[in-house]
PDB file of C-alpha atoms in Angstrom:
ATOM      1  CA  MET A   1      -3.732 -53.709 -15.383  1.00  0.00           C
ATOM      2  CA  LYS A   2      -5.827 -51.935 -12.785  1.00  0.00           C
ATOM      3  CA  VAL A   3      -3.095 -49.328 -12.429  1.00  0.00           C
ATOM      4  CA  THR A   4      -3.206 -48.455 -16.122  1.00  0.00           C
ATOM      5  CA  ARG A   5      -6.995 -48.026 -15.982  1.00  0.00           C
ATOM      6  CA  LEU A   6      -6.812 -45.840 -12.874  1.00  0.00           C
ATOM      7  CA  LEU A   7      -4.332 -43.489 -14.463  1.00  0.00           C
ATOM      8  CA  PRO A   8      -6.581 -42.478 -17.358  1.00  0.00           C
ATOM      9  CA  LEU A   9      -9.545 -42.267 -14.971  1.00  0.00           C
ATOM     10  CA  SER A  10      -7.631 -39.924 -12.656  1.00  0.00           C
ATOM     11  CA  VAL A  11      -6.629 -37.736 -15.628  1.00  0.00           C
ATOM     12  CA  VAL A  12     -10.279 -37.515 -16.739  1.00  0.00           C
ATOM     13  CA  SER A  13     -11.321 -36.718 -13.175  1.00  0.00           C
ATOM     14  CA  LEU A  14      -8.693 -33.982 -12.942  1.00  0.00           C
ATOM     15  CA  MET A  15      -9.821 -32.493 -16.251  1.00  0.00           C
ATOM     16  CA  LEU A  16     -13.460 -32.459 -15.133  1.00  0.00           C
ATOM     17  CA  SER A  17     -12.495 -30.762 -11.880  1.00  0.00           C
ATOM     18  CA  ALA A  18     -10.522 -28.109 -13.755  1.00  0.00           C
ATOM     19  CA  LEU A  19     -13.408 -27.553 -16.163  1.00  0.00           C
ATOM     20  CA  THR A  20     -15.813 -27.129 -13.256  1.00  0.00           C
ATOM     21  CA  LEU A  21     -13.555 -24.544 -11.623  1.00  0.00           C
ATOM     22  CA  VAL A  22     -13.111 -22.614 -14.854  1.00  0.00           C
ATOM     23  CA  SER A  23     -16.814 -22.608 -15.698  1.00  0.00           C
ATOM     24  CA  CYS A  24     -17.865 -21.212 -12.316  1.00  0.00           C
ATOM     25  CA  SER A  25     -18.252 -17.475 -12.261  1.00  0.00           C
ATOM     26  CA  TYR A  26     -17.977 -15.272  -9.224  1.00  0.00           C
ATOM     27  CA  GLU A  27     -19.344 -11.800  -9.620  1.00  0.00           C
ATOM     28  CA  GLU A  28     -18.765  -9.221  -6.950  1.00  0.00           C
ATOM     29  CA  SER A  29     -20.191  -5.768  -7.300  1.00  0.00           C
ATOM     30  CA  MET A  30     -18.370  -3.105  -5.364  1.00  0.00           C
ATOM     31  CA  GLN A  31     -20.228   0.008  -4.353  1.00  0.00           C
ATOM     32  CA  LEU A  32     -18.352   3.164  -5.290  1.00  0.00           C
ATOM     33  CA  CYS A  33     -18.640   6.497  -3.497  1.00  0.00           C
ATOM     34  CA  LYS A  34     -18.546   9.862  -5.231  1.00  0.00           C
ATOM     35  CA  VAL A  35     -15.934  12.153  -3.668  1.00  0.00           C
ATOM     36  CA  GLU A  36     -15.410  15.852  -4.325  1.00  0.00           C
ATOM     37  CA  VAL A  37     -12.162  17.503  -3.235  1.00  0.00           C
ATOM     38  CA  GLN A  38     -12.035  21.315  -3.143  1.00  0.00           C
ATOM     39  CA  LEU A  39      -8.580  22.865  -2.897  1.00  0.00           C
ATOM     40  CA  GLN A  40      -8.534  25.906  -0.608  1.00  0.00           C
ATOM     41  CA  TYR A  41      -5.898  28.486  -1.524  1.00  0.00           C
ATOM     42  CA  PRO A  42      -4.639  30.913   1.137  1.00  0.00           C
ATOM     43  CA  ALA A  43      -5.967  34.482   1.051  1.00  0.00           C
ATOM     44  CA  ASN A  44      -3.899  36.914  -1.015  1.00  0.00           C
ATOM     45  CA  SER A  45      -2.095  34.143  -2.906  1.00  0.00           C
ATOM     46  CA  ILE A  46      -3.361  32.714  -6.193  1.00  0.00           C
ATOM     47  CA  SER A  47      -6.771  31.758  -7.525  1.00  0.00           C
ATOM     48  CA  ALA A  48      -7.930  28.253  -8.310  1.00  0.00           C
ATOM     49  CA  TYR A  49      -6.689  26.897 -11.628  1.00  0.00           C
ATOM     50  CA  ALA A  50      -7.223  23.801 -13.759  1.00  0.00           C
ATOM     51  CA  GLY A  51      -4.704  20.976 -13.712  1.00  0.00           C
ATOM     52  CA  ALA A  52      -3.540  20.779 -10.094  1.00  0.00           C
ATOM     53  CA  PRO A  53      -3.000  17.097  -9.189  1.00  0.00           C
ATOM     54  CA  VAL A  54      -5.052  15.584  -6.359  1.00  0.00           C
ATOM     55  CA  LEU A  55      -4.310  12.133  -4.919  1.00  0.00           C
ATOM     56  CA  LEU A  56      -6.563   9.930  -2.802  1.00  0.00           C
ATOM     57  CA  THR A  57      -4.716   7.071  -1.083  1.00  0.00           C
ATOM     58  CA  ASP A  58      -6.593   4.319   0.753  1.00  0.00           C
ATOM     59  CA  ALA A  59      -5.460   2.157   3.666  1.00  0.00           C
ATOM     60  CA  THR A  60      -4.087  -0.516   1.296  1.00  0.00           C
ATOM     61  CA  ALA A  61      -1.932   2.085  -0.512  1.00  0.00           C
ATOM     62  CA  SER A  62      -4.110   2.178  -3.638  1.00  0.00           C
ATOM     63  CA  VAL A  63      -3.766   5.615  -5.204  1.00  0.00           C
ATOM     64  CA  PHE A  64      -6.477   7.404  -7.184  1.00  0.00           C
ATOM     65  CA  VAL A  65      -5.384  10.494  -9.143  1.00  0.00           C
ATOM     66  CA  ASP A  66      -7.341  13.340 -10.720  1.00  0.00           C
ATOM     67  CA  SER A  67      -6.703  16.960 -11.697  1.00  0.00           C
ATOM     68  CA  THR A  68      -8.675  20.004 -10.646  1.00  0.00           C
ATOM     69  CA  ASN A  69     -11.051  21.922 -12.873  1.00  0.00           C
ATOM     70  CA  THR A  70     -10.980  25.733 -13.143  1.00  0.00           C
ATOM     71  CA  GLU A  71     -12.808  25.998  -9.800  1.00  0.00           C
ATOM     72  CA  GLY A  72     -10.107  23.984  -7.996  1.00  0.00           C
ATOM     73  CA  LYS A  73     -12.271  20.850  -7.629  1.00  0.00           C
ATOM     74  CA  ALA A  74     -11.356  17.230  -8.351  1.00  0.00           C
ATOM     75  CA  PHE A  75     -13.881  14.387  -8.567  1.00  0.00           C
ATOM     76  CA  PHE A  76     -13.426  10.697  -7.762  1.00  0.00           C
ATOM     77  CA  GLN A  77     -15.413   7.470  -7.549  1.00  0.00           C
ATOM     78  CA  VAL A  78     -13.734   5.169  -5.027  1.00  0.00           C
ATOM     79  CA  PRO A  79     -14.608   2.213  -2.800  1.00  0.00           C
ATOM     80  CA  PRO A  80     -15.606   3.043   0.783  1.00  0.00           C
ATOM     81  CA  GLY A  81     -12.719   3.200   3.233  1.00  0.00           C
ATOM     82  CA  ILE A  82     -10.245   5.360   5.095  1.00  0.00           C
ATOM     83  CA  TYR A  83      -8.286   7.735   2.880  1.00  0.00           C
ATOM     84  CA  GLN A  84      -5.619  10.389   2.786  1.00  0.00           C
ATOM     85  CA  VAL A  85      -5.994  13.263   0.318  1.00  0.00           C
ATOM     86  CA  SER A  86      -3.017  15.286  -0.873  1.00  0.00           C
ATOM     87  CA  SER A  87      -1.988  17.809  -3.477  1.00  0.00           C
ATOM     88  CA  SER A  88       1.412  19.182  -4.431  1.00  0.00           C
ATOM     89  CA  ASP A  89       2.102  21.423  -7.394  1.00  0.00           C
ATOM     90  CA  THR A  90       4.210  24.288  -8.712  1.00  0.00           C
ATOM     91  CA  TYR A  91       2.401  27.156 -10.406  1.00  0.00           C
ATOM     92  CA  LEU A  92       4.377  29.660 -12.485  1.00  0.00           C
ATOM     93  CA  THR A  93       3.585  33.242 -13.435  1.00  0.00           C
ATOM     94  CA  TYR A  94       5.901  35.682 -15.146  1.00  0.00           C
ATOM     95  CA  ASP A  95       7.275  37.066 -11.865  1.00  0.00           C
ATOM     96  CA  TYR A  96       6.631  34.300  -9.302  1.00  0.00           C
ATOM     97  CA  ARG A  97       6.854  30.584  -8.676  1.00  0.00           C
ATOM     98  CA  TYR A  98       4.220  29.283  -6.242  1.00  0.00           C
ATOM     99  CA  ILE A  99       4.809  25.946  -4.522  1.00  0.00           C
ATOM    100  CA  LEU A 100       1.557  24.523  -3.175  1.00  0.00           C
ATOM    101  CA  ASN A 101       1.179  21.613  -0.756  1.00  0.00           C
ATOM    102  CA  GLY A 102      -1.636  20.139   1.291  1.00  0.00           C
ATOM    103  CA  VAL A 103      -2.471  16.854   3.004  1.00  0.00           C
ATOM    104  CA  LYS A 104      -5.349  15.588   5.120  1.00  0.00           C
ATOM    105  CA  SER A 105      -5.472  12.100   6.685  1.00  0.00           C
ATOM    106  CA  GLN A 106      -7.911   9.696   8.303  1.00  0.00           C
ATOM    107  CA  LEU A 107     -10.840  10.640   6.058  1.00  0.00           C
ATOM    108  CA  ILE A 108     -13.724   8.185   6.133  1.00  0.00           C
ATOM    109  CA  ILE A 109     -15.401   7.774   2.751  1.00  0.00           C
ATOM    110  CA  SER A 110     -18.767   6.017   2.919  1.00  0.00           C
ATOM    111  CA  PRO A 111     -21.944   5.750   0.831  1.00  0.00           C
ATOM    112  CA  ASP A 112     -24.021   7.473   3.516  1.00  0.00           C
ATOM    113  CA  SER A 113     -21.970  10.683   3.831  1.00  0.00           C
ATOM    114  CA  SER A 114     -21.544  13.726   1.567  1.00  0.00           C
ATOM    115  CA  ASN A 115     -17.847  12.944   0.864  1.00  0.00           C
ATOM    116  CA  GLN A 116     -17.027  16.598   0.193  1.00  0.00           C
ATOM    117  CA  ILE A 117     -13.481  17.347   1.295  1.00  0.00           C
ATOM    118  CA  LEU A 118     -11.951  20.790   1.739  1.00  0.00           C
ATOM    119  CA  LEU A 119      -8.156  20.607   1.432  1.00  0.00           C
ATOM    120  CA  PRO A 120      -6.329  23.707   2.733  1.00  0.00           C
ATOM    121  CA  LEU A 121      -3.066  24.400   0.908  1.00  0.00           C
ATOM    122  CA  THR A 122       0.102  26.087   2.089  1.00  0.00           C
ATOM    123  CA  VAL A 123       1.894  28.273  -0.425  1.00  0.00           C
ATOM    124  CA  SER A 124       5.563  29.163  -0.679  1.00  0.00           C
ATOM    125  CA  THR A 125       6.403  32.004  -3.048  1.00  0.00           C
ATOM    126  CA  LYS A 126       9.666  32.598  -4.867  1.00  0.00           C
ATOM    127  CA  ARG A 127      10.301  35.651  -7.020  1.00  0.00           C
ATOM    128  CA  ILE A 128      11.698  34.974 -10.484  1.00  0.00           C
ATOM    129  CA  VAL A 129      14.470  37.387 -11.457  1.00  0.00           C
ATOM    130  CA  HIS A 130      14.590  38.222 -15.163  1.00  0.00           C
TER     131      HIS A 130
END
């Protein structure tokens, strides 16, 4: 008889424990850092254009993606950490195909720094024959 009374009591105890765990709230606020990435095009190549993809990758392999504006800038809000920034794109004109690539590693993003990154690009050019 004691066993049958303990069973319902243990079920009630388990339910109360589960309710306590569910009702607790844990709120963590993460500070985000504003980051500005400026793509730097080689002299005598092409001008900055809107829509070039820019990727920020942190040490845990989280990837943040944005596209440049007409000035060649991309803007992010990311947690502090160590990042890699990269960009790779193909830009077409009537006569040429431009293949642009750039990468920069070991960038420290923190709330107490300017977080303005200049990313130099290399450009390969291929003439389009019509």
